[in-house]
């Protein structure tokens, strides 16, 4: 079992919940900072009474770091949760690979990680990409649904290198939704290529108790931390993390599907998003997402 971004927030609670299930004998915590990873490991051992956590240092925004981390993982991983993520105005800056930090962290590093495991036949049964309701828009929060002229690989590539916003007002919320949209399409593409394994996108829903709001502009930070929980628009950390645990452990959830909250909601039962936004079921769009992503991955 390997979880990226496992030292904080939802990823750390996924590690805790999975460790409470005896069938998980080893959990890799893939983190970018050794001190934060060691602290999380000690807290997880104390919370679960199990000494099954191994740290893998990996900055998912840096493809060489992902490859180096992959080489240090011993043997196979039975399940992968691609959880590391960022959302902030600063995350629109470009990495050395010429992609937005937002896209590199949420998607591109995970592509190198998962495809590296698949190429070496080191993935067991299931991979879960952590999605977001932002990928199909949330009108209630004025988060726009990603919308493209043709959804071609060329057009999707403009999201990845940030040029989509060259002639538009920067909108990091939309960029986040677009990244999660492309990630969900890529997972559906992989599900078609590998019918022997399960590939799911699952959103934790609007979840409190994480460090995600810390980099947001002040009004959004206040809304995320205080207003939305008070209005009943968010659920607690263990509820959000449990959705991802279900993605790993519940065989009734179907490969290739993006699961998140019902239309215009941010919590509650998981619903197949293809029924809300047919783009996710479109194999041509899935192929285009995969093609656009691979333009930015060089050896
Ligand atoms: N919270 C929500 O309401 C919500 C809703 C929908 C989707 N999500 C998704 O859920 C996932 C987890 O979010 P969260 O709310 O738990 O956020 P969080 O508390 O900020 O945790 C994010 C984790 O990702 C790690 N991370 C960030 N950049 C990284 C990098 N370059 N390399 C390796 N690790 C990196 C962070 O490590 P550091 O401590 O080193 O920064 C941290 O462990 C994200 O994919 C997010 O988009 C969250």
Tab-separated table of C-alpha atoms and ligand atoms in Angstrom:
chain	number	residue	atom	x	y	z
A	1	UNK	CA	0.000	0.000	0.000
A	2	UNK	CA	1.406	3.440	-0.946
A	3	UNK	CA	-0.159	6.857	-0.299
A	4	UNK	CA	1.271	10.121	-1.632
A	5	UNK	CA	0.997	13.236	0.511
A	6	UNK	CA	0.569	10.969	3.533
A	7	UNK	CA	2.057	13.248	6.195
A	8	UNK	CA	-1.006	15.497	6.577
A	9	UNK	CA	-4.718	15.916	6.039
A	10	UNK	CA	-6.706	13.297	4.178
A	11	UNK	CA	-3.697	11.197	3.083
A	12	UNK	CA	-2.541	10.735	6.662
A	13	UNK	CA	-6.030	9.712	7.798
A	14	UNK	CA	-6.299	7.234	4.907
A	15	UNK	CA	-3.047	5.685	6.208
A	16	UNK	CA	-4.515	5.520	9.728
A	17	UNK	CA	-7.795	3.940	8.628
A	18	UNK	CA	-6.113	1.360	6.384
A	19	UNK	CA	-3.633	0.426	9.138
A	20	UNK	CA	-6.589	-0.492	11.354
A	21	UNK	CA	-7.439	-3.235	8.837
A	22	UNK	CA	-5.246	-6.309	9.396
A	23	UNK	CA	-5.055	-7.165	5.686
A	24	UNK	CA	-2.673	-4.235	5.149
A	25	UNK	CA	0.783	-5.411	6.233
A	26	UNK	CA	2.907	-2.500	4.938
A	27	UNK	CA	2.035	1.120	4.180
A	28	UNK	CA	4.459	3.390	2.346
A	29	UNK	CA	4.098	7.066	3.240
A	30	UNK	CA	5.297	8.966	0.143
A	31	UNK	CA	6.181	12.462	1.368
A	32	UNK	CA	8.419	15.311	0.225
A	33	UNK	CA	9.836	16.322	3.603
A	34	UNK	CA	11.706	13.928	5.892
A	35	UNK	CA	10.910	15.709	9.182
A	36	UNK	CA	7.185	15.998	8.456
A	37	UNK	CA	7.147	12.352	7.325
A	38	UNK	CA	8.903	11.130	10.500
A	39	UNK	CA	6.477	13.066	12.691
A	40	UNK	CA	3.479	11.619	10.833
A	41	UNK	CA	4.931	8.108	11.033
A	42	UNK	CA	5.327	8.370	14.822
A	43	UNK	CA	1.766	9.716	15.182
A	44	UNK	CA	0.341	6.958	12.975
A	45	UNK	CA	2.175	4.279	14.965
A	46	UNK	CA	0.808	5.733	18.201
A	47	UNK	CA	-2.742	6.025	16.806
A	48	UNK	CA	-2.900	2.509	15.333
A	49	UNK	CA	-0.518	0.489	17.514
A	50	UNK	CA	1.060	-0.880	14.322
A	51	UNK	CA	4.646	-0.468	13.133
A	52	UNK	CA	3.953	-1.031	9.439
A	53	UNK	CA	4.786	2.422	8.048
A	54	UNK	CA	7.785	3.066	5.764
A	55	UNK	CA	8.720	6.507	4.476
A	56	UNK	CA	9.493	7.049	0.786
A	57	UNK	CA	10.832	10.529	0.106
A	58	UNK	CA	9.204	11.807	-3.055
A	59	UNK	CA	8.310	15.277	-4.331
A	60	UNK	CA	5.530	14.535	-6.808
A	61	UNK	CA	5.978	17.939	-8.487
A	62	UNK	CA	9.482	16.838	-9.566
A	63	UNK	CA	9.478	13.908	-12.014
A	64	UNK	CA	13.099	12.925	-11.246
A	65	UNK	CA	12.227	12.790	-7.555
A	66	UNK	CA	9.259	10.511	-8.341
A	67	UNK	CA	11.497	8.190	-10.371
A	68	UNK	CA	14.104	8.095	-7.578
A	69	UNK	CA	11.384	7.322	-5.004
A	70	UNK	CA	9.977	4.595	-7.214
A	71	UNK	CA	13.406	2.951	-7.407
A	72	UNK	CA	13.614	2.853	-3.589
A	73	UNK	CA	10.293	1.036	-3.143
A	74	UNK	CA	10.903	-2.589	-2.344
A	75	UNK	CA	8.838	-5.009	-4.448
A	76	UNK	CA	5.203	-4.430	-5.368
A	77	UNK	CA	2.505	-2.263	-3.859
A	78	UNK	CA	-0.901	-3.900	-3.616
A	79	UNK	CA	-2.741	-0.554	-3.783
A	80	UNK	CA	-1.867	3.057	-4.603
A	81	UNK	CA	-3.645	6.213	-3.433
A	82	UNK	CA	-2.584	9.296	-5.431
A	83	UNK	CA	-3.523	11.908	-2.874
A	84	UNK	CA	-0.831	14.643	-2.847
A	85	UNK	CA	-2.323	17.903	-4.045
A	86	UNK	CA	-2.112	21.677	-3.937
A	87	UNK	CA	-4.458	24.541	-4.687
A	88	UNK	CA	-3.268	28.140	-4.403
A	89	UNK	CA	-2.478	31.167	-6.584
A	90	UNK	CA	1.270	30.349	-6.288
A	91	UNK	CA	0.694	26.858	-7.665
A	92	UNK	CA	0.134	28.391	-11.124
A	93	UNK	CA	3.936	28.944	-11.325
A	94	UNK	CA	5.761	26.603	-13.705
A	95	UNK	CA	8.070	23.747	-12.665
A	96	UNK	CA	11.349	22.808	-14.376
A	97	UNK	CA	9.301	20.428	-16.553
A	98	UNK	CA	7.346	23.434	-17.931
A	99	UNK	CA	4.006	22.590	-16.323
A	100	UNK	CA	2.083	24.372	-13.608
A	101	UNK	CA	3.027	23.270	-10.102
A	102	UNK	CA	-0.670	22.647	-9.605
A	103	UNK	CA	-0.818	20.160	-12.494
A	104	UNK	CA	2.554	18.604	-11.660
A	105	UNK	CA	1.515	17.919	-8.062
A	106	UNK	CA	-2.059	16.825	-8.599
A	107	UNK	CA	-1.535	14.804	-11.785
A	108	UNK	CA	1.795	14.604	-13.640
A	109	UNK	CA	3.930	13.159	-10.830
A	110	UNK	CA	1.222	10.575	-10.215
A	111	UNK	CA	1.272	9.570	-13.884
A	112	UNK	CA	5.008	8.836	-13.667
A	113	UNK	CA	4.485	6.965	-10.394
A	114	UNK	CA	1.541	4.790	-11.453
A	115	UNK	CA	2.813	4.082	-14.964
A	116	UNK	CA	6.249	3.274	-13.507
A	117	UNK	CA	4.640	0.664	-11.251
A	118	UNK	CA	2.549	-0.720	-14.138
A	119	UNK	CA	5.522	-0.908	-16.521
A	120	UNK	CA	7.492	-2.919	-13.957
A	121	UNK	CA	4.412	-5.021	-13.088
A	122	UNK	CA	4.626	-3.794	-9.482
A	123	UNK	CA	1.024	-2.659	-8.943
A	124	UNK	CA	-1.259	-5.162	-7.262
A	125	UNK	CA	-4.952	-4.718	-7.617
A	126	UNK	CA	-6.066	-1.115	-7.400
A	127	UNK	CA	-5.077	2.526	-7.933
A	128	UNK	CA	-7.163	5.451	-6.647
A	129	UNK	CA	-6.675	8.975	-7.975
A	130	UNK	CA	-7.944	11.598	-5.541
A	131	UNK	CA	-10.387	13.740	-7.475
A	132	UNK	CA	-12.573	16.700	-6.613
A	133	UNK	CA	-16.104	17.931	-7.247
A	134	UNK	CA	-14.324	20.920	-8.845
A	135	UNK	CA	-13.746	18.652	-11.887
A	136	UNK	CA	-17.462	18.907	-12.734
A	137	UNK	CA	-18.024	22.350	-11.225
A	138	UNK	CA	-19.866	23.402	-8.102
A	139	UNK	CA	-22.391	26.135	-9.041
A	140	UNK	CA	-23.281	26.652	-5.373
A	141	UNK	CA	-19.703	27.809	-4.723
A	142	UNK	CA	-19.406	29.548	-8.092
A	143	UNK	CA	-16.739	27.020	-9.140
A	144	UNK	CA	-17.015	26.812	-12.927
A	145	UNK	CA	-17.326	23.465	-14.682
A	146	UNK	CA	-14.278	22.907	-16.933
A	147	UNK	CA	-15.434	23.587	-20.460
A	148	UNK	CA	-13.409	23.289	-23.666
A	149	UNK	CA	-14.024	24.117	-27.329
A	150	UNK	CA	-13.026	20.693	-28.702
A	151	UNK	CA	-11.367	18.907	-25.720
A	152	UNK	CA	-8.533	18.044	-28.112
A	153	UNK	CA	-5.116	17.017	-26.841
A	154	UNK	CA	-3.824	20.434	-27.990
A	155	UNK	CA	-6.452	22.219	-25.926
A	156	UNK	CA	-5.919	20.058	-22.835
A	157	UNK	CA	-2.167	20.641	-23.112
A	158	UNK	CA	-2.797	24.378	-22.585
A	159	UNK	CA	-4.134	23.526	-19.126
A	160	UNK	CA	-0.976	21.587	-18.318
A	161	UNK	CA	1.521	24.304	-19.304
A	162	UNK	CA	-0.695	27.131	-18.011
A	163	UNK	CA	-1.066	28.814	-21.422
A	164	UNK	CA	-4.862	28.369	-21.156
A	165	UNK	CA	-4.826	31.463	-18.957
A	166	UNK	CA	-2.447	33.507	-21.171
A	167	UNK	CA	-5.413	35.361	-22.676
A	168	UNK	CA	-7.831	34.873	-19.778
A	169	UNK	CA	-8.124	36.139	-16.233
A	170	UNK	CA	-6.124	33.763	-14.007
A	171	UNK	CA	-8.413	31.476	-12.029
A	172	UNK	CA	-6.573	28.917	-9.904
A	173	UNK	CA	-9.862	27.341	-8.787
A	174	UNK	CA	-10.737	26.597	-12.406
A	175	UNK	CA	-7.168	25.381	-13.041
A	176	UNK	CA	-7.589	22.981	-10.097
A	177	UNK	CA	-10.901	21.683	-11.500
A	178	UNK	CA	-9.312	21.284	-14.942
A	179	UNK	CA	-6.367	19.322	-13.486
A	180	UNK	CA	-8.671	16.961	-11.608
A	181	UNK	CA	-10.840	16.671	-14.792
A	182	UNK	CA	-7.815	15.588	-16.856
A	183	UNK	CA	-6.702	13.238	-14.063
A	184	UNK	CA	-10.123	11.539	-13.980
A	185	UNK	CA	-10.109	11.129	-17.787
A	186	UNK	CA	-6.597	9.614	-17.604
A	187	UNK	CA	-7.717	7.093	-14.971
A	188	UNK	CA	-10.694	6.079	-17.144
A	189	UNK	CA	-8.237	5.655	-20.053
A	190	UNK	CA	-6.039	3.350	-17.921
A	191	UNK	CA	-9.084	1.338	-16.829
A	192	UNK	CA	-9.729	0.548	-20.500
A	193	UNK	CA	-6.092	-0.465	-21.065
A	194	UNK	CA	-5.829	-2.692	-17.962
A	195	UNK	CA	-9.099	-4.566	-17.382
A	196	UNK	CA	-7.279	-6.889	-14.945
A	197	UNK	CA	-6.928	-4.124	-12.314
A	198	UNK	CA	-9.141	-1.386	-10.843
A	199	UNK	CA	-8.541	2.325	-11.576
A	200	UNK	CA	-10.853	4.729	-9.786
A	201	UNK	CA	-11.087	8.444	-9.237
A	202	UNK	CA	-12.677	9.263	-5.885
A	203	UNK	CA	-13.254	12.699	-4.368
A	204	UNK	CA	-13.002	12.990	-0.583
A	205	UNK	CA	-15.696	15.691	-0.763
A	206	UNK	CA	-15.432	19.016	1.014
A	207	UNK	CA	-13.384	17.982	4.033
A	208	UNK	CA	-12.378	19.994	7.094
A	209	UNK	CA	-9.324	19.525	9.297
A	210	UNK	CA	-6.719	19.559	6.516
A	211	UNK	CA	-3.938	22.049	5.771
A	212	UNK	CA	-5.272	22.698	2.218
A	213	UNK	CA	-6.879	26.101	3.009
A	214	UNK	CA	-3.623	27.500	4.456
A	215	UNK	CA	-2.321	28.764	1.084
A	216	UNK	CA	-5.631	30.247	-0.065
A	217	UNK	CA	-6.358	33.987	-0.109
A	218	UNK	CA	-7.814	35.086	3.262
A	219	UNK	CA	-11.543	35.247	2.335
A	220	UNK	CA	-11.419	31.736	0.840
A	221	UNK	CA	-9.431	30.472	3.835
A	222	UNK	CA	-12.078	31.776	6.231
A	223	UNK	CA	-14.859	30.302	4.073
A	224	UNK	CA	-13.162	26.880	3.930
A	225	UNK	CA	-12.173	26.707	7.597
A	226	UNK	CA	-15.172	28.280	9.328
A	227	UNK	CA	-18.109	29.225	7.101
A	228	UNK	CA	-18.637	26.005	5.121
A	229	UNK	CA	-18.459	23.663	8.150
A	230	UNK	CA	-20.918	25.932	10.023
A	231	UNK	CA	-23.320	25.869	7.068
A	232	UNK	CA	-23.096	22.065	6.884
A	233	UNK	CA	-21.328	22.190	3.497
A	234	UNK	CA	-18.305	20.144	4.623
A	235	UNK	CA	-17.685	16.900	6.477
A	236	UNK	CA	-15.016	15.814	8.968
A	237	UNK	CA	-11.576	14.470	8.085
A	238	UNK	CA	-12.363	10.812	8.815
A	239	UNK	CA	-15.480	10.962	6.596
A	240	UNK	CA	-13.534	12.390	3.632
A	241	UNK	CA	-10.702	9.882	4.098
A	242	UNK	CA	-13.169	6.982	4.375
A	243	UNK	CA	-14.333	7.659	0.805
A	244	UNK	CA	-10.787	6.932	-0.402
A	245	UNK	CA	-10.527	3.874	1.852
A	246	UNK	CA	-13.722	2.631	0.169
A	247	UNK	CA	-12.086	3.278	-3.209
A	248	UNK	CA	-9.303	0.880	-2.205
A	249	UNK	CA	-11.314	-1.773	-0.378
A	250	UNK	CA	-14.868	-1.842	-1.827
A	251	UNK	CA	-14.966	-4.202	-4.835
A	252	UNK	CA	-18.457	-2.985	-5.784
A	253	UNK	CA	-17.004	0.366	-6.916
A	254	UNK	CA	-16.365	0.041	-10.657
A	255	UNK	CA	-13.066	0.526	-12.447
A	256	UNK	CA	-12.933	3.560	-14.739
A	257	UNK	CA	-15.559	5.487	-12.786
A	258	UNK	CA	-15.148	8.878	-11.107
A	259	UNK	CA	-17.028	8.866	-7.796
A	260	UNK	CA	-17.908	12.065	-5.922
A	261	UNK	CA	-20.877	13.799	-4.292
A	262	UNK	CA	-24.250	14.138	-6.029
A	263	UNK	CA	-24.772	17.088	-8.405
A	264	UNK	CA	-24.255	20.522	-6.825
A	265	UNK	CA	-23.352	18.972	-3.450
A	266	UNK	CA	-19.988	18.563	-1.742
A	267	UNK	CA	-20.674	15.698	0.648
A	268	UNK	CA	-23.003	12.743	1.125
A	269	UNK	CA	-23.009	9.393	-0.686
A	270	UNK	CA	-20.662	8.691	-3.599
A	271	UNK	CA	-22.264	9.024	-7.035
A	272	UNK	CA	-20.961	8.113	-10.505
A	273	UNK	CA	-20.002	11.517	-11.985
A	274	UNK	CA	-20.511	10.275	-15.541
A	275	UNK	CA	-24.243	10.636	-14.865
A	276	UNK	CA	-23.705	14.319	-14.015
A	277	UNK	CA	-21.067	15.199	-16.615
A	278	UNK	CA	-20.914	12.840	-19.638
A	279	UNK	CA	-17.374	14.028	-20.583
A	280	UNK	CA	-15.938	11.503	-18.112
A	281	UNK	CA	-17.421	8.584	-20.100
A	282	UNK	CA	-16.147	9.853	-23.469
A	283	UNK	CA	-13.322	7.545	-24.675
A	284	UNK	CA	-12.058	10.140	-27.180
A	285	UNK	CA	-11.647	12.722	-24.408
A	286	UNK	CA	-9.950	10.055	-22.263
A	287	UNK	CA	-7.486	9.358	-25.105
A	288	UNK	CA	-6.864	13.088	-25.575
A	289	UNK	CA	-6.150	13.552	-21.858
A	290	UNK	CA	-3.654	10.701	-21.939
A	291	UNK	CA	-1.993	12.114	-25.073
A	292	UNK	CA	-1.769	15.658	-23.686
A	293	UNK	CA	-0.232	14.424	-20.407
A	294	UNK	CA	2.454	12.382	-22.183
A	295	UNK	CA	3.659	15.397	-24.180
A	296	UNK	CA	5.137	16.612	-20.872
A	297	UNK	CA	6.847	13.399	-19.788
A	298	UNK	CA	10.339	12.869	-21.151
A	299	UNK	CA	12.841	10.334	-19.868
B	1	LIG	N1	-9.859	19.015	1.656
B	1	LIG	C1	-10.804	19.034	0.736
B	1	LIG	O1	-11.903	19.580	0.957
B	1	LIG	C2	-10.599	18.372	-0.594
B	1	LIG	C3	-11.683	18.340	-1.493
B	1	LIG	C4	-11.520	17.714	-2.716
B	1	LIG	C5	-10.301	17.136	-3.032
B	1	LIG	N2	-9.273	17.198	-2.156
B	1	LIG	C6	-8.012	16.544	-2.533
B	1	LIG	O2	-7.584	15.690	-1.485
B	1	LIG	C7	-6.151	15.580	-1.503
B	1	LIG	C8	-5.597	15.834	-0.124
B	1	LIG	O3	-5.960	17.155	0.252
B	1	LIG	P1	-5.935	17.675	1.758
B	1	LIG	O4	-7.130	18.523	1.906
B	1	LIG	O5	-5.670	16.571	2.695
B	1	LIG	O6	-4.676	18.654	1.663
B	1	LIG	P2	-3.437	18.893	2.671
B	1	LIG	O7	-3.865	18.781	4.092
B	1	LIG	O8	-2.838	20.167	2.192
B	1	LIG	O9	-2.468	17.670	2.348
B	1	LIG	C9	-1.804	17.622	1.120
B	1	LIG	C10	-0.677	16.614	1.228
B	1	LIG	O10	-0.018	16.609	-0.057
B	1	LIG	C11	1.356	16.809	0.193
B	1	LIG	N3	2.029	17.452	-0.934
B	1	LIG	C12	1.802	18.672	-1.478
B	1	LIG	N4	2.670	18.895	-2.469
B	1	LIG	C13	3.458	17.792	-2.556
B	1	LIG	C14	4.540	17.427	-3.379
B	1	LIG	N5	5.006	18.246	-4.334
B	1	LIG	N6	5.128	16.216	-3.189
B	1	LIG	C15	4.679	15.378	-2.222
B	1	LIG	N7	3.661	15.667	-1.396
B	1	LIG	C16	3.055	16.871	-1.574
B	1	LIG	C17	1.430	17.668	1.437
B	1	LIG	O11	2.731	17.601	2.005
B	1	LIG	P3	3.423	18.851	2.772
B	1	LIG	O12	2.965	18.766	4.194
B	1	LIG	O13	4.866	18.594	2.568
B	1	LIG	O14	2.938	20.105	2.083
B	1	LIG	C18	0.362	16.973	2.275
B	1	LIG	O15	0.871	15.812	2.851
B	1	LIG	C19	-5.678	16.569	-2.574
B	1	LIG	O16	-5.427	15.881	-3.778
B	1	LIG	C20	-6.867	17.506	-2.730
B	1	LIG	O17	-6.918	18.118	-4.010
B	1	LIG	C21	-9.387	17.789	-0.946
